[in-house]
Coordinates of N, CA and C in Angstrom, one line a residue:
M23 N -37.6 86.1 -1.0 CA -36.3 85.6 -1.2 C -36.3 84.1 -1.2
N24 N -35.3 83.6 -1.8 CA -35.1 82.1 -1.9 C -34.2 81.7 -0.8
R25 N -34.2 80.4 -0.5 CA -33.3 79.8 0.5 C -31.9 79.6 0.0
L26 N -30.9 79.5 0.9 CA -29.6 79.1 0.6 C -29.4 77.7 1.1
L27 N -28.6 76.9 0.5 CA -28.3 75.6 1.0 C -26.8 75.4 1.3
G28 N -26.6 74.9 2.5 CA -25.1 74.7 3.0 C -24.8 73.3 3.0
I29 N -23.5 73.0 2.6 CA -23.1 71.6 2.4 C -21.8 71.4 3.2
D30 N -21.8 70.4 4.1 CA -20.5 70.0 4.8 C -20.1 68.7 4.1
Y31 N -19.2 68.7 3.1 CA -18.9 67.5 2.4 C -17.9 66.5 3.2
G32 N -18.3 65.3 3.1 CA -17.5 64.2 3.7 C -17.4 63.0 2.9
E33 N -16.4 62.2 3.0 CA -16.2 61.0 2.1 C -17.4 60.1 2.3
K34 N -18.0 60.0 3.4 CA -19.1 59.0 3.6 C -20.4 59.7 3.7
R35 N -20.5 60.9 4.3 CA -21.8 61.6 4.5 C -21.6 63.1 4.1
I36 N -22.7 63.7 3.6 CA -22.8 65.1 3.3 C -23.8 65.7 4.1
G37 N -23.4 66.6 5.0 CA -24.4 67.4 5.8 C -25.0 68.5 5.0
V38 N -26.3 68.6 5.2 CA -27.1 69.6 4.5 C -27.8 70.5 5.5
A39 N -27.7 71.8 5.2 CA -28.5 72.9 6.0 C -29.2 73.8 5.1
L40 N -30.3 74.3 5.5 CA -31.1 75.2 4.7 C -31.3 76.5 5.5
S41 N -31.3 77.6 4.8 CA -31.7 78.9 5.4 C -33.1 79.1 5.4
D42 N -33.6 80.0 6.2 CA -35.0 80.4 6.1 C -35.2 81.2 4.8
P43 N -36.4 81.5 4.4 CA -36.5 82.2 3.1 C -36.0 83.7 3.2
L44 N -35.8 84.2 4.3 CA -35.2 85.6 4.5 C -33.7 85.5 4.5
Q45 N -33.1 84.4 4.5 CA -31.7 84.1 4.6 C -31.1 84.7 5.8
I46 N -31.7 84.5 7.0 CA -31.2 85.0 8.3 C -30.7 83.9 9.1
I47 N -31.4 82.8 9.1 CA -31.1 81.7 10.0 C -30.8 80.4 9.2
A48 N -29.7 79.7 9.6 CA -29.5 78.4 9.0 C -30.0 77.3 9.9
S49 N -30.6 76.3 9.4 CA -31.1 75.2 10.3 C -30.6 73.9 9.6
P50 N -30.4 72.9 10.5 CA -30.0 71.6 10.0 C -31.1 71.0 9.2
F51 N -30.8 70.3 8.1 CA -31.8 69.7 7.3 C -31.7 68.2 7.2
K52 N -30.6 67.7 6.7 CA -30.5 66.2 6.6 C -29.0 65.9 6.3
V53 N -28.8 64.5 6.4 CA -27.5 64.0 6.0 C -27.8 63.1 4.8
V54 N -27.0 63.3 3.8 CA -27.2 62.6 2.5 C -25.9 61.7 2.5
A55 N -26.2 60.4 2.1 CA -25.1 59.4 1.9 C -24.3 59.9 0.7
N56 N -22.9 59.9 0.8 CA -22.1 60.3 -0.3 C -21.9 59.1 -1.2
D57 N -22.9 58.9 -2.1 CA -22.8 57.8 -3.1 C -23.3 58.3 -4.4
N58 N -23.5 57.5 -5.3 CA -23.9 58.0 -6.7 C -25.2 58.6 -6.8
K59 N -26.0 58.7 -5.7 CA -27.3 59.3 -5.7 C -27.2 60.7 -5.0
A60 N -26.1 61.0 -4.5 CA -26.0 62.2 -3.6 C -26.4 63.5 -4.4
I61 N -25.9 63.7 -5.6 CA -26.1 64.9 -6.3 C -27.6 65.0 -6.8
S62 N -28.2 63.8 -7.1 CA -29.6 63.8 -7.4 C -30.5 64.2 -6.2
E63 N -30.1 63.7 -5.1 CA -30.8 64.0 -3.8 C -30.7 65.5 -3.5
I64 N -29.5 66.1 -3.8 CA -29.3 67.5 -3.5 C -30.2 68.3 -4.5
K65 N -30.2 67.9 -5.7 CA -31.0 68.5 -6.8 C -32.5 68.6 -6.4
E66 N -33.0 67.5 -5.8 CA -34.4 67.4 -5.4 C -34.7 68.4 -4.2
I67 N -33.7 68.5 -3.3 CA -33.8 69.5 -2.2 C -33.8 70.9 -2.8
I68 N -33.0 71.2 -3.7 CA -32.9 72.5 -4.3 C -34.3 72.9 -5.0
K69 N -34.8 71.9 -5.7 CA -36.1 72.2 -6.4 C -37.3 72.3 -5.4
E70 N -37.3 71.4 -4.4 CA -38.4 71.4 -3.4 C -38.4 72.6 -2.5
Y71 N -37.3 73.2 -2.2 CA -37.2 74.2 -1.2 C -36.7 75.6 -1.8
D72 N -36.8 75.6 -3.2 CA -36.6 76.9 -3.9 C -35.3 77.5 -3.5
V73 N -34.2 76.8 -3.7 CA -32.8 77.2 -3.3 C -32.3 78.1 -4.4
S74 N -31.6 79.2 -4.1 CA -31.0 80.1 -5.1 C -29.5 80.2 -5.1
E75 N -29.0 79.6 -4.1 CA -27.5 79.5 -4.0 C -27.0 78.4 -3.1
I76 N -25.9 77.9 -3.4 CA -25.3 76.8 -2.6 C -23.9 77.3 -2.0
V77 N -23.7 76.8 -0.7 CA -22.5 77.1 -0.1 C -21.8 75.8 0.3
V78 N -20.7 75.5 -0.3 CA -20.0 74.3 0.0 C -18.8 74.6 1.0
G79 N -18.7 73.9 2.0 CA -17.6 74.1 3.0 C -16.3 73.8 2.4
R80 N -15.3 74.7 2.6 CA -13.9 74.5 2.1 C -13.0 74.2 3.3
P81 N -12.7 72.9 3.4 CA -11.9 72.5 4.5 C -10.5 72.8 4.3
I82 N -9.9 73.7 5.2 CA -8.5 74.1 5.1 C -8.0 74.0 6.6
N83 N -6.7 73.8 6.7 CA -6.2 73.7 8.0 C -6.1 75.1 8.8
L84 N -5.7 75.1 10.0 CA -5.7 76.4 10.7 C -4.8 77.4 10.2
K85 N -3.8 77.0 9.5 CA -2.9 78.0 8.9 C -3.3 78.5 7.5
G86 N -4.5 78.0 7.1 CA -5.1 78.4 5.8 C -4.6 77.6 4.6
A87 N -3.9 76.5 4.8 CA -3.4 75.7 3.7 C -4.4 74.6 3.3
E88 N -4.4 74.3 2.1 CA -5.3 73.3 1.5 C -4.8 71.9 2.0
T89 N -5.7 71.0 2.1 CA -5.5 69.6 2.4 C -6.0 68.7 1.4
A90 N -5.9 67.4 1.7 CA -6.5 66.4 0.8 C -8.1 66.5 0.8
S91 N -8.6 66.9 1.9 CA -10.0 67.1 2.1 C -10.5 68.3 1.2
T92 N -9.6 69.3 1.1 CA -10.0 70.5 0.3 C -10.2 70.1 -1.2
I93 N -9.2 69.2 -1.6 CA -9.3 68.8 -3.0 C -10.5 68.0 -3.2
K94 N -10.9 67.1 -2.3 CA -12.1 66.3 -2.6 C -13.4 67.2 -2.5
A95 N -13.4 68.2 -1.6 CA -14.6 69.1 -1.5 C -14.7 69.9 -2.8
R96 N -13.5 70.4 -3.3 CA -13.5 71.1 -4.5 C -14.0 70.3 -5.7
E97 N -13.6 69.0 -5.8 CA -14.1 68.2 -6.9 C -15.6 68.0 -6.8
F98 N -16.1 67.8 -5.6 CA -17.5 67.7 -5.4 C -18.2 69.0 -5.8
K99 N -17.7 70.2 -5.5 CA -18.3 71.4 -5.9 C -18.3 71.5 -7.4
E100 N -17.2 71.1 -8.1 CA -17.1 71.1 -9.5 C -18.2 70.2 -10.2
K101 N -18.4 69.0 -9.5 CA -19.5 68.1 -10.0 C -20.9 68.8 -9.9
L102 N -21.1 69.5 -8.8 CA -22.3 70.2 -8.6 C -22.5 71.3 -9.7
E103 N -21.4 72.0 -10.0 CA -21.5 73.1 -11.0 C -21.8 72.5 -12.3
Q104 N -21.4 71.3 -12.6 CA -21.8 70.7 -13.9 C -23.2 70.3 -14.0
E105 N -23.8 70.0 -12.8 CA -25.2 69.5 -12.7 C -26.2 70.6 -12.4
I106 N -25.8 71.6 -11.8 CA -26.7 72.6 -11.2 C -26.3 74.0 -11.7
S107 N -27.3 74.7 -12.2 CA -26.9 76.1 -12.7 C -27.3 77.2 -11.7
L108 N -26.7 77.1 -10.5 CA -26.9 78.0 -9.5 C -25.5 78.5 -9.0
P109 N -25.4 79.7 -8.4 CA -24.1 80.1 -7.9 C -23.7 79.2 -6.7
I110 N -22.4 78.8 -6.7 CA -21.9 77.9 -5.6 C -20.7 78.6 -5.0
A111 N -20.8 78.9 -3.8 CA -19.7 79.5 -3.1 C -18.9 78.4 -2.4
F112 N -17.6 78.6 -2.3 CA -16.7 77.6 -1.6 C -16.2 78.4 -0.4
W113 N -16.7 78.1 0.8 CA -16.6 78.9 1.9 C -15.7 78.2 3.0
D114 N -14.8 79.0 3.6 CA -14.0 78.5 4.7 C -14.8 77.8 5.8
E115 N -14.5 76.5 6.1 CA -15.2 75.8 7.1 C -14.3 75.4 8.3
R116 N -13.2 76.1 8.5 CA -12.4 75.8 9.6 C -13.1 75.7 10.9
L117 N -12.9 74.6 11.5 CA -13.4 74.3 12.9 C -15.0 74.1 12.9
S118 N -15.6 74.0 11.8 CA -17.1 73.8 11.7 C -17.4 72.4 12.3
T119 N -16.8 71.4 12.0 CA -17.1 70.1 12.6 C -16.7 70.1 14.1
K120 N -15.6 70.7 14.5 CA -15.2 70.7 15.9 C -16.3 71.5 16.7
S121 N -16.7 72.6 16.1 CA -17.8 73.5 16.8 C -19.1 72.6 16.9
A122 N -19.4 71.9 15.8 CA -20.7 71.1 15.8 C -20.5 70.1 16.9
N123 N -19.4 69.3 17.0 CA -19.2 68.3 18.0 C -19.3 68.9 19.4
N124 N -18.6 70.1 19.6 CA -18.7 70.7 20.9 C -20.2 71.2 21.3
A125 N -20.9 71.7 20.4 CA -22.3 72.0 20.7 C -23.1 70.8 21.0
L126 N -22.9 69.7 20.4 CA -23.6 68.5 20.7 C -23.2 67.9 22.0
L127 N -21.9 68.0 22.3 CA -21.4 67.5 23.6 C -22.1 68.4 24.7
E128 N -22.0 69.7 24.6 CA -22.6 70.6 25.6 C -24.1 70.3 25.7
G129 N -24.8 69.8 24.7 CA -26.2 69.5 24.8 C -26.4 68.1 25.3
N130 N -25.4 67.5 25.8 CA -25.5 66.1 26.3 C -26.1 65.1 25.3
V131 N -25.8 65.2 24.1 CA -26.2 64.3 23.1 C -25.3 63.1 23.1
S132 N -25.9 61.9 23.1 CA -25.2 60.7 23.1 C -24.3 60.5 21.9
R133 N -23.2 59.7 22.1 CA -22.2 59.5 21.0 C -22.9 59.0 19.7
G134 N -23.8 58.0 19.8 CA -24.4 57.5 18.6 C -25.3 58.6 17.9
K135 N -26.0 59.4 18.7 CA -26.8 60.4 18.1 C -25.9 61.5 17.5
R136 N -24.8 61.9 18.2 CA -23.9 62.8 17.7 C -23.4 62.5 16.3
K137 N -23.1 61.2 16.0 CA -22.6 60.8 14.7 C -23.7 61.0 13.7
Q138 N -24.9 60.9 14.0 CA -26.0 61.1 13.0 C -26.2 62.6 12.8
L139 N -25.9 63.5 13.8 CA -26.2 64.9 13.7 C -25.0 65.8 13.2
V140 N -23.8 65.4 13.5 CA -22.7 66.3 13.4 C -22.5 66.9 12.0
D141 N -22.8 66.1 10.9 CA -22.6 66.6 9.6 C -23.5 67.7 9.2
K142 N -24.8 67.6 9.7 CA -25.8 68.6 9.3 C -25.6 69.8 10.2
I143 N -25.1 69.6 11.4 CA -24.9 70.8 12.3 C -23.6 71.5 11.8
A144 N -22.6 70.8 11.3 CA -21.4 71.4 10.7 C -21.9 72.3 9.5
A145 N -22.9 71.8 8.7 CA -23.3 72.5 7.5 C -24.1 73.8 8.0
V146 N -24.7 73.7 9.1 CA -25.3 74.9 9.7 C -24.3 76.0 10.0
F147 N -23.2 75.6 10.7 CA -22.1 76.5 11.0 C -21.5 77.1 9.7
I148 N -21.3 76.4 8.7 CA -20.8 76.9 7.4 C -21.8 77.9 6.8
L149 N -23.0 77.5 6.7 CA -24.0 78.4 6.0 C -24.3 79.7 6.9
Q150 N -24.4 79.5 8.2 CA -24.6 80.7 9.0 C -23.4 81.7 8.9
S151 N -22.2 81.2 8.9 CA -21.0 82.0 8.8 C -21.1 82.7 7.5
Y152 N -21.4 82.1 6.4 CA -21.5 82.7 5.1 C -22.6 83.9 5.1
M153 N -23.8 83.5 5.6 CA -24.8 84.6 5.6 C -24.5 85.7 6.5
D154 N -23.8 85.5 7.7 CA -23.4 86.5 8.6 C -22.4 87.5 7.9
C155 N -21.5 86.8 7.2 CA -20.5 87.7 6.5 C -21.1 88.5 5.4
R156 N -22.0 88.0 4.7 CA -22.7 88.8 3.7 C -23.5 89.9 4.2
K157 N -24.1 89.8 5.4 CA -24.8 90.8 6.0 C -23.9 92.0 6.4
R158 N -22.7 91.7 6.8 CA -21.8 92.7 7.2 C -21.2 93.6 6.1
K159 N -21.3 93.0 4.9 CA -20.7 93.8 3.7 C -21.7 94.8 3.2

């Protein structure tokens, strides 16, 4: 099997997570700067790690309504679709960043280190949620 790639889109940083080849466990991979090289860098990861599907986090509020962040994430997903010919899911990411922050706080990770890690940990929560949901179907 091929790997899945999870994305936590942010205006400054994009958190990236990868699944194992059996698509059971999501692991943090890296944080990509959200600049004009971001999609190229994601394409390199896809090629190097034999990715077969992408999961982009869909930021919505707790009531399920879309926000300004949802629109930006959707626009990023659409740019990916123009550049990459793989299936791309747009997956509910409610509370993924909060959960990532909580996990890092519980692990006594310093504030500076949390800032470096939170985006890729949020991408793990998004990707793991997606894979777990697929297993149940």
